[in-house]
Short mmCIF file of C-alpha atoms in Angstrom, two decimals:
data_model
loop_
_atom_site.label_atom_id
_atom_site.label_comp_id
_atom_site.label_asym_id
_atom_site.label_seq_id
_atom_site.Cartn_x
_atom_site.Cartn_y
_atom_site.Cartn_z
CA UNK A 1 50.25 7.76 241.33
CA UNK A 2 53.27 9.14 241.66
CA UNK A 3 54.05 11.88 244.48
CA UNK A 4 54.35 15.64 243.13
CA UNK A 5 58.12 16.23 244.76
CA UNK A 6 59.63 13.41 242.87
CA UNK A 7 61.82 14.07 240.50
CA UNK A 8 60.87 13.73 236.58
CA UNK A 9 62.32 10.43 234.61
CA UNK A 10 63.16 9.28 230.91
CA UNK A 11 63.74 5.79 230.37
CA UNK A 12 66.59 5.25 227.20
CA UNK A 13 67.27 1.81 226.25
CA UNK A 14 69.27 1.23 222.95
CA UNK A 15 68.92 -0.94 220.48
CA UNK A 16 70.76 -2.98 218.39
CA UNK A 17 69.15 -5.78 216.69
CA UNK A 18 67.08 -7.03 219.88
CA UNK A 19 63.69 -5.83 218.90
CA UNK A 20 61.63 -8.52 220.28
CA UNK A 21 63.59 -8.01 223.87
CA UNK A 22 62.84 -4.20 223.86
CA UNK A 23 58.93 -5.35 223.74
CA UNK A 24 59.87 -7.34 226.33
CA UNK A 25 61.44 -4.61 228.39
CA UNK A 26 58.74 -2.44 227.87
CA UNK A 27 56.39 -4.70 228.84
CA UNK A 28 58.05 -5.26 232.30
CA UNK A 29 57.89 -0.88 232.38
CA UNK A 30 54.43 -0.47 231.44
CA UNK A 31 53.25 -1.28 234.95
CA UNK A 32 55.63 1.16 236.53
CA UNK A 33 55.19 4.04 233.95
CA UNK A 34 51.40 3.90 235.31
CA UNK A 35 52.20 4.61 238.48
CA UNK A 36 54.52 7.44 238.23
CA UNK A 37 52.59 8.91 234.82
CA UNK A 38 55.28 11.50 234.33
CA UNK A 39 57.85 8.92 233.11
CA UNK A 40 58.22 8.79 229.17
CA UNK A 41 60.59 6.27 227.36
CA UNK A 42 62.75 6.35 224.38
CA UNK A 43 64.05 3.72 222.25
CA UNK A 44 67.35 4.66 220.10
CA UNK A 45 67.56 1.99 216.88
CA UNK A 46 71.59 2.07 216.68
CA UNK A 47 71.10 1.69 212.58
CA UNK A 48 69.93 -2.19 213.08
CA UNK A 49 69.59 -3.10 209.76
CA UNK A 50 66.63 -5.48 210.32
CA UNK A 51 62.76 -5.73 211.61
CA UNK A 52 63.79 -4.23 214.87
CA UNK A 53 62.59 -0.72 214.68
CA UNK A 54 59.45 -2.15 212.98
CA UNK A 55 58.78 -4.75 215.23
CA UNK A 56 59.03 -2.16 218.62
CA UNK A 57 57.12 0.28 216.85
CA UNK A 58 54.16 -2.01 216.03
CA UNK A 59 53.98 -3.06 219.82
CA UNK A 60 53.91 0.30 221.03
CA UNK A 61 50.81 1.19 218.65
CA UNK A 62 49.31 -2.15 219.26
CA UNK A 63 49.83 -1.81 222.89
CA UNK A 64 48.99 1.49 223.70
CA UNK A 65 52.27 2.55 225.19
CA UNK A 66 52.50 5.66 222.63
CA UNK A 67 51.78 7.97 225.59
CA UNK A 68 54.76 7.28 227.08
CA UNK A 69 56.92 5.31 225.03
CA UNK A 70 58.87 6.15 221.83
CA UNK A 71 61.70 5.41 218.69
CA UNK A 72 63.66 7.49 217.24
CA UNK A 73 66.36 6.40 215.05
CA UNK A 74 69.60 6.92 214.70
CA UNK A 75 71.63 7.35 211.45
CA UNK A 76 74.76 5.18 212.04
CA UNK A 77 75.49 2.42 215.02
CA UNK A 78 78.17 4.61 217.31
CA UNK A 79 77.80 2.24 219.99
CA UNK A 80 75.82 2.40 223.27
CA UNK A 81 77.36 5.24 224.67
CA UNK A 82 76.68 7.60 221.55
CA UNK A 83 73.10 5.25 221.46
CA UNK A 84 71.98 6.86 224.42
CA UNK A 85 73.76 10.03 223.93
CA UNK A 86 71.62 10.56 221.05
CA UNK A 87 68.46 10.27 222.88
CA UNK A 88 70.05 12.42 225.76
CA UNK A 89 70.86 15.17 223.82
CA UNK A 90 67.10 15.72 222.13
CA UNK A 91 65.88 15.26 225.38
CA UNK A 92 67.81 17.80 227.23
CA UNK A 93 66.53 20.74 224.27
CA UNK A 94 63.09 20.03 224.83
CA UNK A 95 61.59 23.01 227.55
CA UNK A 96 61.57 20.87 230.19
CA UNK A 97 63.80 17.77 230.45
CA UNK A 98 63.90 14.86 232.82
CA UNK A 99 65.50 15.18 236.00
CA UNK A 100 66.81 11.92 236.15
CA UNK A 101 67.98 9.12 233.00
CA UNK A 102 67.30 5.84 233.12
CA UNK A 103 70.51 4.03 230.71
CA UNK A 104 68.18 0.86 230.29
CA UNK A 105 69.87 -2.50 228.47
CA UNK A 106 67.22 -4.13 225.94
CA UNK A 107 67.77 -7.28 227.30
CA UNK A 108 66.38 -6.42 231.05
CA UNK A 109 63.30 -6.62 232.45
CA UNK A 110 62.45 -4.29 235.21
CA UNK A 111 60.83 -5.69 238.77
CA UNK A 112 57.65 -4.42 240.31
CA UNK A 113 58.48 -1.13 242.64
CA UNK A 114 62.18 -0.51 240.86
CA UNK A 115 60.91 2.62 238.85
CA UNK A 116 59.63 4.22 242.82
CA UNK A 117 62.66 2.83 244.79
CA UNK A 118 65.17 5.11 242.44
CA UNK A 119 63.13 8.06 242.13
CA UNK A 120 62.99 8.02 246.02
CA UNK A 121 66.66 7.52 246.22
CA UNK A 122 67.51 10.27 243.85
CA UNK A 123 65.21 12.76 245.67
CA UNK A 124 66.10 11.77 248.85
CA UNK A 125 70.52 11.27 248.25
CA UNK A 126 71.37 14.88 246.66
CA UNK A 127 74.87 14.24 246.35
CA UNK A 128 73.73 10.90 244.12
CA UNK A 129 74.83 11.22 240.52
CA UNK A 130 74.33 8.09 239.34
CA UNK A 131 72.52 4.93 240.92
CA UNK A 132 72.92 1.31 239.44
CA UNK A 133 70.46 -1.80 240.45
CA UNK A 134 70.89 -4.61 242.49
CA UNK A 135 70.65 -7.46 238.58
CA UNK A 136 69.02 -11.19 238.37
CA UNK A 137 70.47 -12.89 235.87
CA UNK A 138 67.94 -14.53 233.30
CA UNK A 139 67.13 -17.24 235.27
CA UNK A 140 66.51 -14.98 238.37
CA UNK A 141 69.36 -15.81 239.80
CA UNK A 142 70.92 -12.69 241.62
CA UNK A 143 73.73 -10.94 240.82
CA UNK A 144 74.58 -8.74 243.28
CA UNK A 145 78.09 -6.74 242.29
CA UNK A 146 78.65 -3.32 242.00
CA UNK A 147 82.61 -2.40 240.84
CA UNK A 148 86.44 -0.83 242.17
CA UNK A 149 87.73 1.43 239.25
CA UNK A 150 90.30 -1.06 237.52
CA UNK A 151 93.98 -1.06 238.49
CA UNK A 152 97.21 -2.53 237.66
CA UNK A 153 97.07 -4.63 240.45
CA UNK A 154 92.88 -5.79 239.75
CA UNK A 155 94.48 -6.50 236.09
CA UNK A 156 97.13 -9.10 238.08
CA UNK A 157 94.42 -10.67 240.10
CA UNK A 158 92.16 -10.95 237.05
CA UNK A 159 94.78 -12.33 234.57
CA UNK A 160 95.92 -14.94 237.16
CA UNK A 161 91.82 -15.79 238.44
CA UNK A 162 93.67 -18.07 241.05
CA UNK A 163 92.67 -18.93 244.86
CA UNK A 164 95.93 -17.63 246.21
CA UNK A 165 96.69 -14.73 243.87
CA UNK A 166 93.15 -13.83 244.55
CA UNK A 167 93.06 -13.86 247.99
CA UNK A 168 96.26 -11.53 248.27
CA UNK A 169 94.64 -8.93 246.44
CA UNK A 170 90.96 -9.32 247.03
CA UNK A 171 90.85 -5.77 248.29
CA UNK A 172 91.98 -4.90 244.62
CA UNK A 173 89.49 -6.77 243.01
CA UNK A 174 87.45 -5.25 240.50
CA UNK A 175 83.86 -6.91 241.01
CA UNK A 176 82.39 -6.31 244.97
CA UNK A 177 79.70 -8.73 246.37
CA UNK A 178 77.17 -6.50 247.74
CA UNK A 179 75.08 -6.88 250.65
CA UNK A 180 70.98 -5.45 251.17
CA UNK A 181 71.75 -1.95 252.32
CA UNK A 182 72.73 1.06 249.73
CA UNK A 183 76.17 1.73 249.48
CA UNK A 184 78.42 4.23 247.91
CA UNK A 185 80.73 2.67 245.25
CA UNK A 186 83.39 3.41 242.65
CA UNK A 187 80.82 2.29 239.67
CA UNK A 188 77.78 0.27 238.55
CA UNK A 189 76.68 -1.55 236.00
CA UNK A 190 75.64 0.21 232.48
CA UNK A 191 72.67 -2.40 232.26
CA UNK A 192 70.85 -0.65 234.67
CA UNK A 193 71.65 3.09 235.50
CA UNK A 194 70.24 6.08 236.55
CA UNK A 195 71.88 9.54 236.06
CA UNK A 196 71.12 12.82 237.35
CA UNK A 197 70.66 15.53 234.53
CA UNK A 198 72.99 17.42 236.32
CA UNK A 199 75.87 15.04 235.96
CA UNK A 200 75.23 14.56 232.39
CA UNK A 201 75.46 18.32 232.11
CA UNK A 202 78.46 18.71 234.02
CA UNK A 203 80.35 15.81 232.64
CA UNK A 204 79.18 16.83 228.81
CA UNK A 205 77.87 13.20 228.72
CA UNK A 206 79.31 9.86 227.87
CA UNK A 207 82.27 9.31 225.91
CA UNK A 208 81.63 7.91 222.24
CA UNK A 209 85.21 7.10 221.87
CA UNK A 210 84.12 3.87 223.63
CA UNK A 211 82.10 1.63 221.14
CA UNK A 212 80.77 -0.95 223.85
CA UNK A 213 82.62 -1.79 227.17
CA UNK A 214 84.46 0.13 229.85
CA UNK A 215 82.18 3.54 228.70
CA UNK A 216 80.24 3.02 231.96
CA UNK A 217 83.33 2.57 234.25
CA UNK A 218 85.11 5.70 232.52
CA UNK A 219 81.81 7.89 233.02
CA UNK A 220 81.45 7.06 236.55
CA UNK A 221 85.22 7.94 237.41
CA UNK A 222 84.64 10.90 235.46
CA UNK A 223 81.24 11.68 237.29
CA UNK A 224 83.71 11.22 240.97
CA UNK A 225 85.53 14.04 239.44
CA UNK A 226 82.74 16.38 239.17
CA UNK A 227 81.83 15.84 242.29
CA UNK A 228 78.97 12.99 241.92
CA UNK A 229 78.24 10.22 244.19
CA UNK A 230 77.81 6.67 242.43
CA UNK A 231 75.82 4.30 244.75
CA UNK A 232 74.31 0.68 244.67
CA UNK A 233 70.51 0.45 245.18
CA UNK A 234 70.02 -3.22 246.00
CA UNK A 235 65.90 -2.51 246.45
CA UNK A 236 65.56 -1.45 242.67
CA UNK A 237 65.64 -5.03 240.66
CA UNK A 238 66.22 -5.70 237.29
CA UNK A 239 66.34 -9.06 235.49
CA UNK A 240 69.67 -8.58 232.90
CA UNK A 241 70.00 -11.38 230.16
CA UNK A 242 73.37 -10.47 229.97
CA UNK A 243 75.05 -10.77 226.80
CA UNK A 244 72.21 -11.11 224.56
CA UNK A 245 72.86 -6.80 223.67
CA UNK A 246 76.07 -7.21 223.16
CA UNK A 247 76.77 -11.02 222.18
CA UNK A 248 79.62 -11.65 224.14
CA UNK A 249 78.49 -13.74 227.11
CA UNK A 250 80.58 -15.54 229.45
CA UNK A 251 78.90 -18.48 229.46
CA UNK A 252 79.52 -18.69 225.77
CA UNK A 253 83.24 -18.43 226.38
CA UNK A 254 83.45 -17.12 222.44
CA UNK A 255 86.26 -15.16 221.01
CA UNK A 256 86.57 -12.00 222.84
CA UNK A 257 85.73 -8.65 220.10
CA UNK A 258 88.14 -6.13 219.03
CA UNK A 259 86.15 -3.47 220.67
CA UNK A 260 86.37 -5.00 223.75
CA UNK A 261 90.62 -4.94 224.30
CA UNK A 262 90.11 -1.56 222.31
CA UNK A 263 87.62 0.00 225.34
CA UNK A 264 89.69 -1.25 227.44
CA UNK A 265 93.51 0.26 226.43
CA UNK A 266 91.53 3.19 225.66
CA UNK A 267 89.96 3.28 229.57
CA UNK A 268 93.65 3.03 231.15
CA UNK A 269 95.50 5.43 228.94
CA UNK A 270 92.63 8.33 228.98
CA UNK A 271 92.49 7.70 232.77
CA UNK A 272 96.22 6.75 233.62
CA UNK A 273 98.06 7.17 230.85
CA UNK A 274 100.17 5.27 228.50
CA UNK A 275 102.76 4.29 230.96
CA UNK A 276 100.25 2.99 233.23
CA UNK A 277 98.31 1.02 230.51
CA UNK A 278 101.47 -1.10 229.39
CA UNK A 279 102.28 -1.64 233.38
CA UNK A 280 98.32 -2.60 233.51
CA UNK A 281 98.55 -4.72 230.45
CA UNK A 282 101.73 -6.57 231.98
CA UNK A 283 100.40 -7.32 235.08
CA UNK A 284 97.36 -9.24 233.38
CA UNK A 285 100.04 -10.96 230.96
CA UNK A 286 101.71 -12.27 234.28
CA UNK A 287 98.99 -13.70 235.98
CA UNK A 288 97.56 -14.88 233.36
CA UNK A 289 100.68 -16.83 232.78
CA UNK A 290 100.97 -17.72 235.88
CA UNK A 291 97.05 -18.80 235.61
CA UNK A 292 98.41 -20.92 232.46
CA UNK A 293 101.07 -22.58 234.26
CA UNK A 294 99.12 -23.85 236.56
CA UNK A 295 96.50 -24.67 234.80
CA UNK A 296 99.10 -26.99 233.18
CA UNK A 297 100.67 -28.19 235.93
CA UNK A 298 97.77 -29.19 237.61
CA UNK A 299 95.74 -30.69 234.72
CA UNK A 300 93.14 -28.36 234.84
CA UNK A 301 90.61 -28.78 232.45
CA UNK A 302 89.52 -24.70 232.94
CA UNK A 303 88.36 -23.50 229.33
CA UNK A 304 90.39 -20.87 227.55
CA UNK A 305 88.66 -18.07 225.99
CA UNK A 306 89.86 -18.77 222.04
CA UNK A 307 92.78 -16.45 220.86
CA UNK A 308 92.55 -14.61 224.51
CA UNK A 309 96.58 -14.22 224.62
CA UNK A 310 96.91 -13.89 221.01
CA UNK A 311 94.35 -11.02 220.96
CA UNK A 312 95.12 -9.20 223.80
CA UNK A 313 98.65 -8.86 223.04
CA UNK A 314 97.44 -7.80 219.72
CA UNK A 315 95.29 -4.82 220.99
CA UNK A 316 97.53 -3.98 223.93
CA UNK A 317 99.11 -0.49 225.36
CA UNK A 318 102.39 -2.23 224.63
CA UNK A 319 101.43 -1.93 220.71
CA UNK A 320 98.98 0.79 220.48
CA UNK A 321 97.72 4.30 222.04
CA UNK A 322 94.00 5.40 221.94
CA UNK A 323 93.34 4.79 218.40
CA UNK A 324 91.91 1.70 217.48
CA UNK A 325 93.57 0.10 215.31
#
């Protein structure tokens, strides 16, 4: 059972067409909700459009996880941060809401002890706004990486993904191999994320002008502001199928989506401003030439995302402001 200091929890995992994958995920939480009883669970539908809603719904009456775990669904697919918004915002107008949210992807599966571990953490690390988990990938192998805020100088490293180019700026590096201890960090990943109710409060929640992508990265920045800690739990363990929410995957190397370069222009200019974002937006055009050239030169047989220079010069800073379009 759960101690009587810790703080109270709700679980929000959105979904989008990954019904069978939120059983899944609930599965892994059913063991965890037992132990700390006071833990409920909501599932957004972001307007699927298939079995989804029916299919969790079913395994939550067959299962007997109604107690404790829930659908609601929304009317229109605003993306995940207006997904779990829309859970968030019911939540914090009932009489007594959660302490602590749990931004859950469908496509995880939570280890034994995680659901403990962060309710420790946040009880014990007041200044802790948000905490993000140590991630497997699905085959269990781990992925240990919390994240710098992006710069213009990340954006060179990242366009050029070269050994020397990479070395020079490996301090500006977005992605940061972490090690076994808890560490303060710029941000985490939005696959696995707990916020204090507090920050949500203070920071009027996340921003819905970001359809999918960069929404966690701008919330945690914005969080900083506030005044909230971001930290890396590597003890709390979640397995992360990554891409199956959001169907871009990197081992698919498919076409990039729109509202991926659109997320992204709209993270620099909000943050940096438009200036900024076309000197960002540069700097990855240069590496990534440079990346090309050598690529080239050498006779590198490194695959090229399709349309990658096409598209982002397309949906760039240089061409557009916030707007998508």
């Amino acid at each position: 059972m759960g101690a009587p200091d810790l703080p109270t929890l709700k679980v929000v995992i959105v979904n989008y067409r990954t019904g069978r994958l939120v059983v899944d995920c609930l599965a892994s939480l059913a063991a965890e909700v037992a132990a700390y009883p006071a833990t409920r669970v909501t599932v957004v539908d972001n307007a699927s459009g298939d079995d989804s809603a029916e299919v969790i719904t079913a395994a939550i009456a067959e299962r007997g996880w109604a107690d404790w775990a829930g659908l609601v669904r929304s009317p229109v697919n605003g993306g995940f941060a207006a997904g779990n918004n829309f859970a968030i915002r019911a939540a914090l107008a009932e009489p007594s809401p959660s302490e602590l949210f749990w931004l859950l992807n469908p496509d995880t599966r939570v280890q034994p002890g995680t659901l403990g571990r962060f309710l420790n953490f946040m009880r014990d690390t007041p200044e802790a706004g948000i905490v993000g988990s140590m991630l497997l990938l699905g085959n269990e192998t781990p992925w240990p990486f919390a994240f710098r805020f992006p710069s213009a100088l990340s954006e060179l490293e990242r366009g050029a993904c070269c050994g020397l180019v990479s070395r020079m700026l490996k301090n500006q590096r977005v992605p940061i191999a972490m090690g076994e201890t808890p560490e303060r960090v710029d941000w985490v990943s939005g696959a696995s994320m707990v916020v204090r109710r507090a920050t949500l409060e203070a920071t009027d929640l996340m921003d819905e002008s970001f359809f999918l992508y960069f929404e966690e990265t701008h919330f945690c920045r914005k969080a900083g502001q506030h005044g909230w800690a971001c930290w890396y739990l590597p003890s709390a363990v979640v397995v992360h199928i990554a891409g199956q929410s959001t169907g871009m995957s990197e081992a698919q190397q498919s076409r990039i989506p729109r509202y991926w370069f659109e997320s992204r222009r709209r993270y620099f200019i909000v943050n940096h401003g438009q200036g900024y974002a076309m000197l960002a937006d540069l700097a990855w055009l240069a590496g990534h030439l440079v990346w090309r050239g050598l690529r080239r030169f050498r006779s590198r047989r490194d695959t090229i995302v399709p349309f990658l220079l096409r598209d982002f010069i397309a949906r760039s800073a240089l061409f557009h402001g916030t707007r998508t379009t």
